[in-house]
mmCIF file of C-alpha atoms in Angstrom:
data_model
loop_
_atom_site.group_PDB
_atom_site.id
_atom_site.type_symbol
_atom_site.label_atom_id
_atom_site.label_comp_id
_atom_site.label_asym_id
_atom_site.label_seq_id
_atom_site.Cartn_x
_atom_site.Cartn_y
_atom_site.Cartn_z
ATOM 1 C CA MET A 1 63.886 12.150 9.141
ATOM 2 C CA ALA A 2 64.561 12.481 5.525
ATOM 3 C CA PRO A 3 62.568 10.133 3.450
ATOM 4 C CA GLU A 4 64.533 7.666 1.380
ATOM 5 C CA ARG A 5 64.681 8.121 -2.495
ATOM 6 C CA ARG A 6 62.542 6.246 -4.492
ATOM 7 C CA ARG A 7 63.916 3.883 -7.267
ATOM 8 C CA LYS A 8 62.456 4.172 -10.503
ATOM 9 C CA ASP A 9 60.650 0.921 -10.297
ATOM 10 C CA ARG A 10 59.350 2.455 -7.258
ATOM 11 C CA GLN A 11 57.964 5.969 -8.239
ATOM 12 C CA HIS A 12 54.341 4.652 -8.505
ATOM 13 C CA TRP A 13 54.599 3.522 -4.574
ATOM 14 C CA PRO A 14 52.405 5.715 -2.667
ATOM 15 C CA LYS A 15 53.811 7.975 0.535
ATOM 16 C CA ASN A 16 55.444 5.986 3.677
ATOM 17 C CA LEU A 17 55.465 2.731 2.035
ATOM 18 C CA TYR A 18 59.170 0.914 2.300
ATOM 19 C CA ALA A 19 60.321 -2.372 1.688
ATOM 20 C CA THR A 20 63.853 -4.336 2.429
ATOM 21 C CA THR A 21 64.719 -7.574 0.784
ATOM 22 C CA LYS A 22 64.736 -10.959 2.586
ATOM 23 C CA ASN A 23 65.092 -14.400 1.977
ATOM 24 C CA HIS A 24 62.209 -14.890 0.418
ATOM 25 C CA GLY A 25 61.430 -11.465 -1.677
ATOM 26 C CA LEU A 26 60.504 -7.933 -0.533
ATOM 27 C CA TYR A 27 59.265 -7.316 2.833
ATOM 28 C CA TYR A 28 56.852 -4.667 2.857
ATOM 29 C CA TYR A 29 56.772 -2.085 5.728
ATOM 30 C CA TYR A 30 55.189 1.532 6.502
ATOM 31 C CA LEU A 31 56.502 4.565 8.428
ATOM 32 C CA ARG A 32 54.119 6.523 9.858
ATOM 33 C CA PRO A 33 54.333 10.403 9.343
ATOM 34 C CA ASP A 34 53.996 11.259 13.151
ATOM 35 C CA LEU A 35 56.044 8.073 14.683
ATOM 36 C CA PRO A 36 59.219 7.653 12.330
ATOM 37 C CA ARG A 37 59.426 3.858 12.828
ATOM 38 C CA GLN A 38 58.913 0.790 10.902
ATOM 39 C CA HIS A 39 55.141 -1.086 11.068
ATOM 40 C CA PRO A 40 55.751 -3.863 9.059
ATOM 41 C CA LEU A 41 52.710 -5.212 6.717
ATOM 42 C CA LYS A 42 52.273 -8.718 7.796
ATOM 43 C CA TYR A 43 52.785 -11.683 6.185
ATOM 44 C CA ASN A 44 49.313 -13.271 4.599
ATOM 45 C CA LYS A 45 48.877 -17.136 4.405
ATOM 46 C CA PHE A 46 50.333 -16.910 1.303
ATOM 47 C CA GLY A 47 53.996 -15.888 2.182
ATOM 48 C CA TYR A 48 54.594 -12.283 1.861
ATOM 49 C CA VAL A 49 51.883 -9.980 0.983
ATOM 50 C CA ARG A 50 51.604 -8.754 -2.642
ATOM 51 C CA GLU A 51 52.861 -5.206 -4.067
ATOM 52 C CA ARG A 52 49.690 -4.549 -4.987
ATOM 53 C CA GLU A 53 48.009 -5.075 -1.374
ATOM 54 C CA ALA A 54 51.255 -3.313 0.055
ATOM 55 C CA ILE A 55 50.178 -0.309 -2.078
ATOM 56 C CA ASP A 56 46.315 -0.459 -0.895
ATOM 57 C CA ALA A 57 47.064 -0.762 2.614
ATOM 58 C CA ALA A 58 49.794 2.339 2.366
ATOM 59 C CA ILE A 59 46.875 4.824 0.653
ATOM 60 C CA GLN A 60 44.526 3.861 3.102
ATOM 61 C CA LEU A 61 46.898 4.194 5.966
ATOM 62 C CA ASN A 62 47.904 7.951 4.403
ATOM 63 C CA LEU A 63 44.127 8.723 4.627
ATOM 64 C CA VAL A 64 44.316 8.028 8.161
ATOM 65 C CA PHE A 65 47.467 9.641 9.030
ATOM 66 C CA ALA A 66 47.402 12.892 6.719
ATOM 67 C CA ALA A 67 45.627 16.436 7.670
ATOM 68 C CA GLY A 68 42.540 15.736 8.072
ATOM 69 C CA GLY A 69 43.093 12.232 9.503
ATOM 70 C CA ASN A 70 41.000 12.277 12.227
ATOM 71 C CA LEU A 71 38.064 13.211 9.730
ATOM 72 C CA ALA A 72 38.406 10.020 8.154
ATOM 73 C CA GLU A 73 38.855 8.082 11.204
ATOM 74 C CA ASN A 74 35.564 9.010 12.388
ATOM 75 C CA VAL A 75 34.001 7.823 8.613
ATOM 76 C CA LEU A 76 35.639 4.774 9.020
ATOM 77 C CA ARG A 77 34.171 4.194 12.619
ATOM 78 C CA LYS A 78 31.319 5.198 11.091
ATOM 79 C CA ALA A 79 30.986 3.222 8.533
ATOM 80 C CA LYS A 80 32.015 0.059 10.660
ATOM 81 C CA GLU A 81 29.406 0.793 13.120
ATOM 82 C CA ALA A 82 26.804 1.168 10.913
ATOM 83 C CA SER A 83 27.479 -2.332 9.441
ATOM 84 C CA ASP A 84 27.505 -3.831 13.090
ATOM 85 C CA THR A 85 24.079 -2.591 13.542
ATOM 86 C CA GLY A 86 22.647 -5.192 10.335
ATOM 87 C CA CYS A 87 20.808 -4.414 7.600
ATOM 88 C CA SER A 88 18.985 -1.030 7.172
ATOM 89 C CA ILE A 89 15.090 -0.248 7.005
ATOM 90 C CA SER A 90 15.077 -0.117 3.498
ATOM 91 C CA ASP A 91 16.969 -3.835 2.970
ATOM 92 C CA TYR A 92 14.544 -5.272 6.004
ATOM 93 C CA ILE A 93 11.321 -3.991 3.992
ATOM 94 C CA ASP A 94 12.380 -5.276 0.391
ATOM 95 C CA GLU A 95 13.108 -8.611 1.739
ATOM 96 C CA PHE A 96 9.580 -8.366 3.972
ATOM 97 C CA MET A 97 7.866 -7.877 0.394
ATOM 98 C CA GLN A 98 9.773 -10.073 -1.786
ATOM 99 C CA LYS A 99 9.670 -13.143 0.520
ATOM 100 C CA THR A 100 7.422 -13.036 3.771
ATOM 101 C CA LEU A 101 4.170 -11.228 2.248
ATOM 102 C CA PRO A 102 3.210 -13.190 -1.034
ATOM 103 C CA SER A 103 3.602 -16.252 1.103
ATOM 104 C CA ARG A 104 1.160 -15.534 3.976
ATOM 105 C CA ARG A 105 -1.831 -17.086 4.238
ATOM 106 C CA ILE A 106 -5.008 -16.440 5.592
ATOM 107 C CA ASN A 107 -7.291 -19.285 5.729
ATOM 108 C CA GLY A 108 -4.855 -20.437 3.395
ATOM 109 C CA LEU A 109 -5.453 -17.490 0.913
ATOM 110 C CA PRO A 110 -3.289 -15.267 -0.436
ATOM 111 C CA LEU A 111 -3.547 -11.321 0.041
ATOM 112 C CA SER A 112 -5.128 -9.956 -2.838
ATOM 113 C CA GLU A 113 -2.919 -7.601 -5.652
ATOM 114 C CA HIS A 114 -5.235 -4.891 -4.589
ATOM 115 C CA THR A 115 -4.143 -5.556 -0.549
ATOM 116 C CA LEU A 116 -0.178 -6.104 -2.059
ATOM 117 C CA ALA A 117 -0.502 -2.936 -4.081
ATOM 118 C CA GLU A 118 -1.599 -0.840 -1.024
ATOM 119 C CA TYR A 119 1.108 -2.250 1.432
ATOM 120 C CA SER A 120 4.120 -1.469 -0.961
ATOM 121 C CA ARG A 121 2.760 2.272 -1.837
ATOM 122 C CA LEU A 122 2.930 2.776 2.248
ATOM 123 C CA TYR A 123 6.303 0.856 1.983
ATOM 124 C CA ARG A 124 7.642 3.143 -0.353
ATOM 125 C CA ASN A 125 6.988 6.031 1.951
ATOM 126 C CA ILE A 126 8.328 4.331 4.503
ATOM 127 C CA LYS A 127 11.739 3.308 2.796
ATOM 128 C CA LYS A 128 11.796 7.230 1.689
ATOM 129 C CA GLU A 129 12.188 8.859 5.162
ATOM 130 C CA LEU A 130 14.114 5.640 7.000
ATOM 131 C CA GLY A 131 15.296 3.671 4.096
ATOM 132 C CA VAL A 132 19.397 4.403 4.498
ATOM 133 C CA VAL A 133 19.017 3.892 8.652
ATOM 134 C CA PRO A 134 19.744 0.659 9.990
ATOM 135 C CA ILE A 135 17.008 -0.941 11.711
ATOM 136 C CA LYS A 136 18.688 -1.486 14.591
ATOM 137 C CA VAL A 137 19.320 2.267 15.289
ATOM 138 C CA VAL A 138 15.910 3.672 14.968
ATOM 139 C CA THR A 139 14.216 4.828 17.970
ATOM 140 C CA GLN A 140 10.495 4.945 19.089
ATOM 141 C CA ALA A 141 11.032 8.623 18.933
ATOM 142 C CA ASN A 142 12.249 8.565 15.252
ATOM 143 C CA ILE A 143 8.788 6.009 14.406
ATOM 144 C CA ALA A 144 6.788 8.907 16.439
ATOM 145 C CA GLU A 145 8.076 11.670 13.953
ATOM 146 C CA LEU A 146 7.704 9.400 10.542
ATOM 147 C CA LEU A 147 3.947 9.016 12.030
ATOM 148 C CA ASN A 148 3.300 12.116 12.650
ATOM 149 C CA LYS A 149 4.803 13.292 9.534
ATOM 150 C CA LEU A 150 3.270 10.894 7.044
ATOM 151 C CA GLY A 151 -0.588 10.140 8.824
ATOM 152 C CA THR A 152 -1.856 13.211 7.605
ATOM 153 C CA THR A 153 -5.486 11.962 9.058
ATOM 154 C CA PRO A 154 -6.000 9.681 12.023
ATOM 155 C CA GLU A 155 -6.673 6.709 9.417
ATOM 156 C CA VAL A 156 -3.855 7.433 7.640
ATOM 157 C CA TYR A 157 -1.772 7.676 10.639
ATOM 158 C CA ASN A 158 -2.960 4.082 11.980
ATOM 159 C CA LYS A 159 -2.448 2.605 8.408
ATOM 160 C CA TYR A 160 1.330 3.356 8.603
ATOM 161 C CA ARG A 161 1.453 2.449 12.240
ATOM 162 C CA SER A 162 0.142 -1.214 11.537
ATOM 163 C CA ARG A 163 2.440 -1.687 8.566
ATOM 164 C CA LEU A 164 5.459 -0.831 10.718
ATOM 165 C CA ILE A 165 3.915 -3.398 13.655
ATOM 166 C CA ASP A 166 3.483 -6.129 11.025
ATOM 167 C CA LEU A 167 7.224 -5.100 9.442
ATOM 168 C CA TYR A 168 8.845 -5.254 13.168
ATOM 169 C CA ARG A 169 7.126 -8.452 14.500
ATOM 170 C CA HIS A 170 8.669 -9.846 11.587
ATOM 171 C CA ALA A 171 12.202 -8.331 12.348
ATOM 172 C CA VAL A 172 11.618 -9.784 16.115
ATOM 173 C CA SER A 173 10.999 -12.820 15.212
ATOM 174 C CA ASP A 174 13.856 -13.214 12.565
ATOM 175 C CA GLY A 175 16.213 -11.924 15.528
ATOM 176 C CA HIS A 176 17.591 -8.971 14.086
ATOM 177 C CA LEU A 177 15.235 -6.714 16.900
ATOM 178 C CA GLN A 178 14.132 -7.435 20.173
ATOM 179 C CA THR A 179 11.377 -5.022 20.929
ATOM 180 C CA ASN A 180 8.220 -3.893 18.515
ATOM 181 C CA LEU A 181 9.166 -0.099 19.192
ATOM 182 C CA PRO A 182 5.564 0.556 16.864
ATOM 183 C CA GLU A 183 3.340 -1.234 19.053
ATOM 184 C CA LYS A 184 4.230 1.244 21.611
ATOM 185 C CA ILE A 185 2.903 4.177 20.372
ATOM 186 C CA LEU A 186 -0.975 4.874 20.662
ATOM 187 C CA PRO A 187 -3.237 4.754 17.613
ATOM 188 C CA ARG A 188 -5.089 7.885 17.247
ATOM 189 C CA ASP A 189 -8.674 7.765 17.617
ATOM 190 C CA LYS A 190 -10.831 8.085 14.609
ATOM 191 C CA GLU A 191 -12.754 11.546 13.329
ATOM 192 C CA LYS A 192 -16.272 11.732 12.902
ATOM 193 C CA LYS A 193 -17.381 11.119 9.207
ATOM 194 C CA LYS A 194 -17.115 14.116 7.353
ATOM 195 C CA ARG A 195 -18.374 12.991 4.049
ATOM 196 C CA GLN A 196 -22.125 14.028 3.109
ATOM 197 C CA ARG A 197 -24.203 11.147 2.552
ATOM 198 C CA ILE A 198 -26.063 10.888 -0.913
ATOM 199 C CA THR A 199 -29.942 11.684 -0.573
ATOM 200 C CA LEU A 200 -32.862 10.650 -2.631
ATOM 201 C CA PRO A 201 -36.271 13.181 -2.263
ATOM 202 C CA GLY A 202 -37.879 12.402 1.302
ATOM 203 C CA ASP A 203 -34.968 11.233 2.847
ATOM 204 C CA THR A 204 -33.433 13.393 5.633
ATOM 205 C CA PRO A 205 -30.581 15.580 3.449
ATOM 206 C CA GLY A 206 -28.582 15.965 6.797
ATOM 207 C CA ASP A 207 -26.215 18.772 7.124
ATOM 208 C CA VAL A 208 -26.527 20.014 3.883
ATOM 209 C CA GLY A 209 -29.499 22.154 4.732
ATOM 210 C CA ILE A 210 -32.032 21.784 1.489
ATOM 211 C CA ASP A 211 -34.863 19.324 2.121
ATOM 212 C CA GLY A 212 -35.601 17.156 -0.977
ATOM 213 C CA ILE A 213 -32.629 17.054 -2.660
ATOM 214 C CA GLU A 214 -32.438 14.707 -5.926
ATOM 215 C CA ALA A 215 -28.795 13.889 -5.119
ATOM 216 C CA TYR A 216 -28.730 10.598 -6.643
ATOM 217 C CA GLN A 217 -31.086 11.404 -9.777
ATOM 218 C CA ALA A 218 -29.009 14.670 -10.686
ATOM 219 C CA ILE A 219 -25.292 12.406 -10.047
ATOM 220 C CA TRP A 220 -26.948 9.641 -12.845
ATOM 221 C CA LYS A 221 -28.371 11.989 -15.194
ATOM 222 C CA GLY A 222 -24.763 13.952 -15.107
ATOM 223 C CA ALA A 223 -22.962 10.237 -15.877
ATOM 224 C CA SER A 224 -22.527 8.212 -18.603
ATOM 225 C CA HIS A 225 -23.923 4.808 -19.257
ATOM 226 C CA GLU A 226 -20.880 2.827 -18.138
ATOM 227 C CA ILE A 227 -21.201 4.479 -14.788
ATOM 228 C CA ARG A 228 -24.964 4.819 -14.595
ATOM 229 C CA CYS A 229 -24.312 1.010 -14.563
ATOM 230 C CA ALA A 230 -22.104 1.115 -12.129
ATOM 231 C CA MET A 231 -24.272 3.195 -9.322
ATOM 232 C CA GLU A 232 -27.201 1.311 -10.010
ATOM 233 C CA LEU A 233 -25.372 -1.867 -9.080
ATOM 234 C CA GLU A 234 -23.764 -0.471 -6.161
ATOM 235 C CA LEU A 235 -27.265 0.612 -5.079
ATOM 236 C CA ASN A 236 -28.947 -2.069 -5.396
ATOM 237 C CA THR A 237 -26.516 -5.123 -4.445
ATOM 238 C CA LEU A 238 -24.601 -2.874 -1.518
ATOM 239 C CA GLN A 239 -21.185 -4.628 -3.494
ATOM 240 C CA ARG A 240 -17.913 -2.552 -3.159
ATOM 241 C CA ARG A 241 -16.559 -0.926 -5.899
ATOM 242 C CA GLU A 242 -13.862 -4.036 -6.343
ATOM 243 C CA GLU A 243 -16.805 -6.043 -7.008
ATOM 244 C CA ILE A 244 -18.719 -3.933 -9.017
ATOM 245 C CA HIS A 245 -15.553 -3.091 -11.663
ATOM 246 C CA ARG A 246 -14.676 -7.153 -11.594
ATOM 247 C CA TRP A 247 -18.378 -8.157 -11.926
ATOM 248 C CA ARG A 248 -18.607 -10.668 -15.390
ATOM 249 C CA PHE A 249 -21.524 -11.498 -17.329
ATOM 250 C CA ASP A 250 -20.782 -15.331 -16.339
ATOM 251 C CA TRP A 251 -21.187 -14.943 -13.139
ATOM 252 C CA LEU A 252 -24.765 -15.530 -13.651
ATOM 253 C CA LYS A 253 -25.282 -19.099 -13.465
ATOM 254 C CA GLU A 254 -28.197 -21.435 -13.835
ATOM 255 C CA THR A 255 -28.820 -23.388 -10.288
ATOM 256 C CA ALA A 256 -31.925 -26.011 -9.208
ATOM 257 C CA ASP A 257 -33.193 -23.338 -7.394
ATOM 258 C CA GLY A 258 -33.097 -20.725 -10.015
ATOM 259 C CA ARG A 259 -30.745 -18.172 -11.397
ATOM 260 C CA HIS A 260 -28.389 -16.721 -9.089
ATOM 261 C CA ILE A 261 -25.105 -14.364 -9.361
ATOM 262 C CA TYR A 262 -22.143 -15.824 -7.481
ATOM 263 C CA ILE A 263 -19.789 -13.097 -5.643
ATOM 264 C CA ARG A 264 -16.536 -13.499 -4.247
ATOM 265 C CA ILE A 265 -16.163 -10.617 -1.797
ATOM 266 C CA ASN A 266 -12.154 -9.756 -2.258
ATOM 267 C CA LYS A 267 -11.985 -7.701 0.516
ATOM 268 C CA THR A 268 -12.999 -10.492 3.297
ATOM 269 C CA HIS A 269 -13.420 -13.829 1.369
ATOM 270 C CA LYS A 270 -10.053 -15.214 3.604
ATOM 271 C CA HIS A 271 -12.352 -14.556 6.535
ATOM 272 C CA GLY A 272 -14.774 -17.221 6.046
ATOM 273 C CA ILE A 273 -18.126 -18.449 4.181
ATOM 274 C CA SER A 274 -19.782 -15.157 4.664
ATOM 275 C CA SER A 275 -17.863 -13.507 1.724
ATOM 276 C CA TYR A 276 -19.131 -15.859 -0.520
ATOM 277 C CA ILE A 277 -22.853 -14.980 -1.427
ATOM 278 C CA ARG A 278 -24.855 -15.984 -4.691
ATOM 279 C CA VAL A 279 -27.652 -13.600 -5.499
ATOM 280 C CA PRO A 280 -30.877 -14.532 -6.986
ATOM 281 C CA GLU A 281 -31.750 -12.715 -10.416
ATOM 282 C CA SER A 282 -34.474 -12.210 -8.722
ATOM 283 C CA LEU A 283 -33.303 -9.542 -6.530
ATOM 284 C CA SER A 284 -36.287 -6.355 -6.186
ATOM 285 C CA THR A 285 -34.120 -3.710 -6.605
ATOM 286 C CA VAL A 286 -34.724 -0.673 -3.826
ATOM 287 C CA HIS A 287 -34.193 2.402 -6.736
ATOM 288 C CA SER A 288 -33.574 2.206 -10.160
ATOM 289 C CA GLU A 289 -33.445 5.437 -12.614
ATOM 290 C CA PHE A 290 -33.336 2.705 -15.347
ATOM 291 C CA GLY A 291 -36.761 1.719 -14.158
ATOM 292 C CA ALA A 292 -35.257 -1.844 -13.709
ATOM 293 C CA LYS A 293 -37.604 -4.133 -11.639
ATOM 294 C CA THR A 294 -34.799 -6.762 -10.644
ATOM 295 C CA LEU A 295 -31.403 -7.489 -10.391
ATOM 296 C CA GLY A 296 -31.364 -9.442 -13.908
ATOM 297 C CA ASP A 297 -33.443 -6.180 -15.012
ATOM 298 C CA LEU A 298 -30.164 -4.221 -14.236
ATOM 299 C CA ILE A 299 -27.952 -6.644 -15.821
ATOM 300 C CA ASN A 300 -29.881 -6.537 -19.231
ATOM 301 C CA HIS A 301 -29.585 -2.636 -19.163
ATOM 302 C CA CYS A 302 -25.574 -3.188 -18.952
ATOM 303 C CA ARG A 303 -25.603 -4.939 -22.133
ATOM 304 C CA GLY A 304 -27.384 -1.916 -23.718
ATOM 305 C CA ASP A 305 -24.837 -0.389 -25.373
ATOM 306 C CA GLY A 306 -24.382 -3.448 -27.822
ATOM 307 C CA LEU A 307 -20.979 -4.505 -27.027
ATOM 308 C CA HIS A 308 -19.579 -7.719 -26.758
ATOM 309 C CA ALA A 309 -17.981 -7.341 -23.208
ATOM 310 C CA LEU A 310 -17.197 -9.748 -20.378
ATOM 311 C CA HIS A 311 -17.681 -7.066 -17.575
ATOM 312 C CA LEU A 312 -21.076 -5.527 -16.670
ATOM 313 C CA VAL A 313 -19.150 -2.152 -15.906
ATOM 314 C CA HIS A 314 -17.565 -1.635 -19.617
ATOM 315 C CA ARG A 315 -17.016 0.545 -22.000
ATOM 316 C CA LYS A 316 -15.062 0.956 -26.004
ATOM 317 C CA PRO A 317 -11.688 2.703 -25.130
ATOM 318 C CA LYS A 318 -10.074 4.767 -27.921
ATOM 319 C CA ARG A 319 -6.986 2.975 -27.852
ATOM 320 C CA MET A 320 -7.154 -0.737 -26.999
ATOM 321 C CA LYS A 321 -4.179 -1.452 -24.027
ATOM 322 C CA LYS A 322 -3.676 -3.649 -21.697
ATOM 323 C CA ALA A 323 -3.627 -2.182 -17.881
ATOM 324 C CA LYS A 324 -1.652 -3.582 -14.843
ATOM 325 C CA PHE A 325 -5.369 -3.647 -12.553
ATOM 326 C CA ARG A 326 -8.310 -4.790 -15.591
ATOM 327 C CA GLU A 327 -8.598 -8.145 -17.361
ATOM 328 C CA HIS A 328 -10.069 -6.723 -20.456
ATOM 329 C CA PRO A 329 -9.093 -3.581 -22.575
ATOM 330 C CA PHE A 330 -13.127 -3.070 -21.957
ATOM 331 C CA GLN A 331 -13.457 -3.241 -18.422
ATOM 332 C CA LEU A 332 -13.208 -0.160 -16.233
ATOM 333 C CA THR A 333 -10.576 0.139 -13.515
ATOM 334 C CA ALA A 334 -11.871 0.990 -9.655
ATOM 335 C CA GLN A 335 -10.023 3.778 -9.958
ATOM 336 C CA GLN A 336 -12.014 4.639 -13.433
ATOM 337 C CA ILE A 337 -15.166 4.581 -11.567
ATOM 338 C CA SER A 338 -14.715 6.659 -8.682
ATOM 339 C CA LYS A 339 -13.240 9.282 -11.152
ATOM 340 C CA GLY A 340 -16.189 8.886 -13.258
ATOM 341 C CA PHE A 341 -18.986 9.397 -10.473
ATOM 342 C CA ALA A 342 -16.832 12.234 -8.925
ATOM 343 C CA ALA A 343 -17.075 13.866 -12.286
ATOM 344 C CA ALA A 344 -21.114 13.467 -12.810
ATOM 345 C CA ARG A 345 -21.495 14.822 -8.913
ATOM 346 C CA ASP A 346 -19.406 17.719 -9.528
ATOM 347 C CA LYS A 347 -21.152 18.459 -12.698
ATOM 348 C CA THR A 348 -24.749 18.894 -10.384
ATOM 349 C CA GLY A 349 -22.999 21.776 -7.928
ATOM 350 C CA ILE A 350 -25.286 20.646 -5.122
ATOM 351 C CA TYR A 351 -21.962 19.743 -3.174
ATOM 352 C CA ALA A 352 -20.034 22.850 -3.993
ATOM 353 C CA HIS A 353 -20.774 25.080 -0.978
ATOM 354 C CA LEU A 354 -18.487 21.882 0.635
ATOM 355 C CA PRO A 355 -15.213 21.568 1.436
ATOM 356 C CA PRO A 356 -13.554 18.295 -1.245
ATOM 357 C CA GLY A 357 -13.200 16.394 1.310
ATOM 358 C CA ARG A 358 -16.982 15.993 2.766
ATOM 359 C CA HIS A 359 -18.054 15.256 -0.750
ATOM 360 C CA PRO A 360 -19.495 12.355 -1.252
ATOM 361 C CA THR A 361 -18.066 9.531 -3.054
ATOM 362 C CA PHE A 362 -18.974 6.483 -5.197
ATOM 363 C CA HIS A 363 -18.775 4.711 -1.750
ATOM 364 C CA GLU A 364 -21.476 6.297 -0.390
ATOM 365 C CA LEU A 365 -23.884 4.743 -2.603
ATOM 366 C CA ILE A 366 -23.683 1.588 -0.176
ATOM 367 C CA ALA A 367 -25.162 3.676 3.005
ATOM 368 C CA LEU A 368 -27.823 5.092 0.640
ATOM 369 C CA GLY A 369 -28.623 1.611 -0.696
ATOM 370 C CA GLN A 370 -28.452 0.216 3.062
ATOM 371 C CA HIS A 371 -30.741 2.407 4.208
ATOM 372 C CA LEU A 372 -33.121 1.772 1.168
ATOM 373 C CA ARG A 373 -32.974 -1.465 2.050
ATOM 374 C CA GLU A 374 -34.125 -1.279 5.794
ATOM 375 C CA LYS A 375 -37.167 1.208 4.553
ATOM 376 C CA GLN A 376 -38.065 -1.530 2.325
ATOM 377 C CA GLY A 377 -38.088 -3.602 5.668
ATOM 378 C CA TRP A 378 -35.150 -5.903 5.255
ATOM 379 C CA THR A 379 -33.371 -6.246 8.789
ATOM 380 C CA VAL A 380 -29.678 -5.390 9.692
ATOM 381 C CA ALA A 381 -29.061 -9.383 9.824
ATOM 382 C CA GLU A 382 -30.350 -9.826 6.231
ATOM 383 C CA ILE A 383 -28.352 -6.355 5.066
ATOM 384 C CA GLN A 384 -25.051 -7.651 6.594
ATOM 385 C CA LYS A 385 -25.973 -11.229 4.230
ATOM 386 C CA LEU A 386 -25.842 -9.299 1.265
ATOM 387 C CA ARG A 387 -22.473 -7.053 2.259
ATOM 388 C CA GLY A 388 -20.979 -10.090 3.264
ATOM 389 C CA HIS A 389 -19.619 -8.718 6.467
ATOM 390 C CA THR A 390 -18.614 -11.006 9.485
ATOM 391 C CA LYS A 391 -19.536 -8.028 11.813
ATOM 392 C CA GLU A 392 -23.190 -7.101 12.525
ATOM 393 C CA SER A 393 -21.202 -3.763 13.609
ATOM 394 C CA THR A 394 -20.017 -3.006 10.703
ATOM 395 C CA THR A 395 -23.031 -3.371 8.950
ATOM 396 C CA ARG A 396 -24.751 -0.713 11.386
ATOM 397 C CA ILE A 397 -22.298 1.701 10.438
ATOM 398 C CA TYR A 398 -23.195 2.359 7.250
ATOM 399 C CA LEU A 399 -27.170 2.656 8.299
ATOM 400 C CA GLU A 400 -26.239 5.981 10.000
ATOM 401 C CA GLY A 401 -26.324 9.514 9.240
ATOM 402 C CA HIS A 402 -29.776 8.497 7.017
ATOM 403 C CA ASP A 403 -32.706 9.080 9.849
ATOM 404 C CA TRP A 404 -33.564 11.718 12.709
ATOM 405 C CA VAL A 405 -35.263 10.236 15.466
ATOM 406 C CA THR A 406 -38.823 11.930 16.109
ATOM 407 C CA ILE A 407 -39.538 12.476 19.637
ATOM 408 C CA GLU A 408 -43.431 12.114 20.043
ATOM 409 C CA PRO A 409 -45.095 14.620 22.378
#
C-alpha cells in the first residue's frame, strides 16, 4: 500500500501517522509498516488526543517497528523491568545516610561525626561498584564478589560486610527486600597482628631482633614539640588518638577532692558510664622524656611554647584556616598527629628492615603504656577503668606482645 500524500500542514508529522476528520475534529491513527491496517490512537479523558500527543506516540511506535525495532523493544522492556524492581542501591544508600543514620541513637546519644564520616566513606565505595543496580536485583554472589574486591584485609572485609548487613536490615524493615543477603556471607577470620610493638630499654623487643632498642626515646627526639606532647599524653593516660587531639586545657577542673581532668571517650561514650572518666592531675607518669612526674606536669609542658591555645596538642599554622575535624586553627587533627608520629618514627630508621605494614603506629603507644602500668603494679581492672573499656578482654589485647614467659628449671 502506497503511503498517502502529505498535506502541507502535515509535512512535520512522523511516518505512519495519519488522521481523518470526524464530528469533533481530527481522528488520529497509526498505520503499522508490517501490518497495513489502521490502529486508532485512543481518546483521552478530554476527548480526542491532541496533535502533539499523536506525534509523540507515532515517534515511539516507529522506534519499535522500524529496522532495529527488536533492539529498541528490548531496551524498553529492560527499562520497565528495572523500574518494577524498585530503587537502586545508590538511591537507598543516599536515603539511609540522610535520614536513618542521623536519627539513630545508642543510649539516647547520636553517632559521632567520626563514625558518620567513616560510614560515608565505606558506602561511597559500595555505590561505585553497585550503585546503579536495583537493590532487588542484587544477588548473594554479587555481594560476595563486591566484598572480595573491596576487602583487602579481613578487617576491611568485615567492615564492609557489617555496613551492608546494616543497610539490608533496614531495607528488609522498609519492605524493599525479604532477606538480608549480606548476613548469609561468613565473616573472615582476623589475621595475626603484624604491627611491631614499641619498646623501651630493658623490654623485650619482640621480633625486631635487637635487644634494648630505645625506640620510644629515638622517636621522641625526632618529633616536633606538639607531637612529643601527643606521645607523652597517649603513653601516660592510655587515651586514644581522638581524645588526645580533642583534649582541651579547660578539661582540668577544680573539685572538692582535688583537681581532675574530665574525659568523655568519644568512641564508647554511647555504651555506658565507663566511658566518662575523671583522671586526677596528680596521676603519676609511667615514663616521660619531658621528665614529668605527674599528669599535671605533662599538661604544663604542653603550654611550654607560650601560645594561647585551647588544646593541649597544638601549633601555630603558617596559614589560619578552618578544617572540618578541628575546633580551632591551632588544634592538630587526629590525622596530623598520626602523620607527625610516622615521620619521626621513619626518621629513626629503626623499623626500616620491616615492611611498612608492620611499622608501629601512634596507637601502639597505648599498648606500651598499658604494659608499663602493669609493671608499675596496676591490675588489669584498674587499667581497664583508665582506658574506658566495657570489657576486660579488650584491655588484655593491648597487654599482649610485651613479655615472654620464663620457664623455671
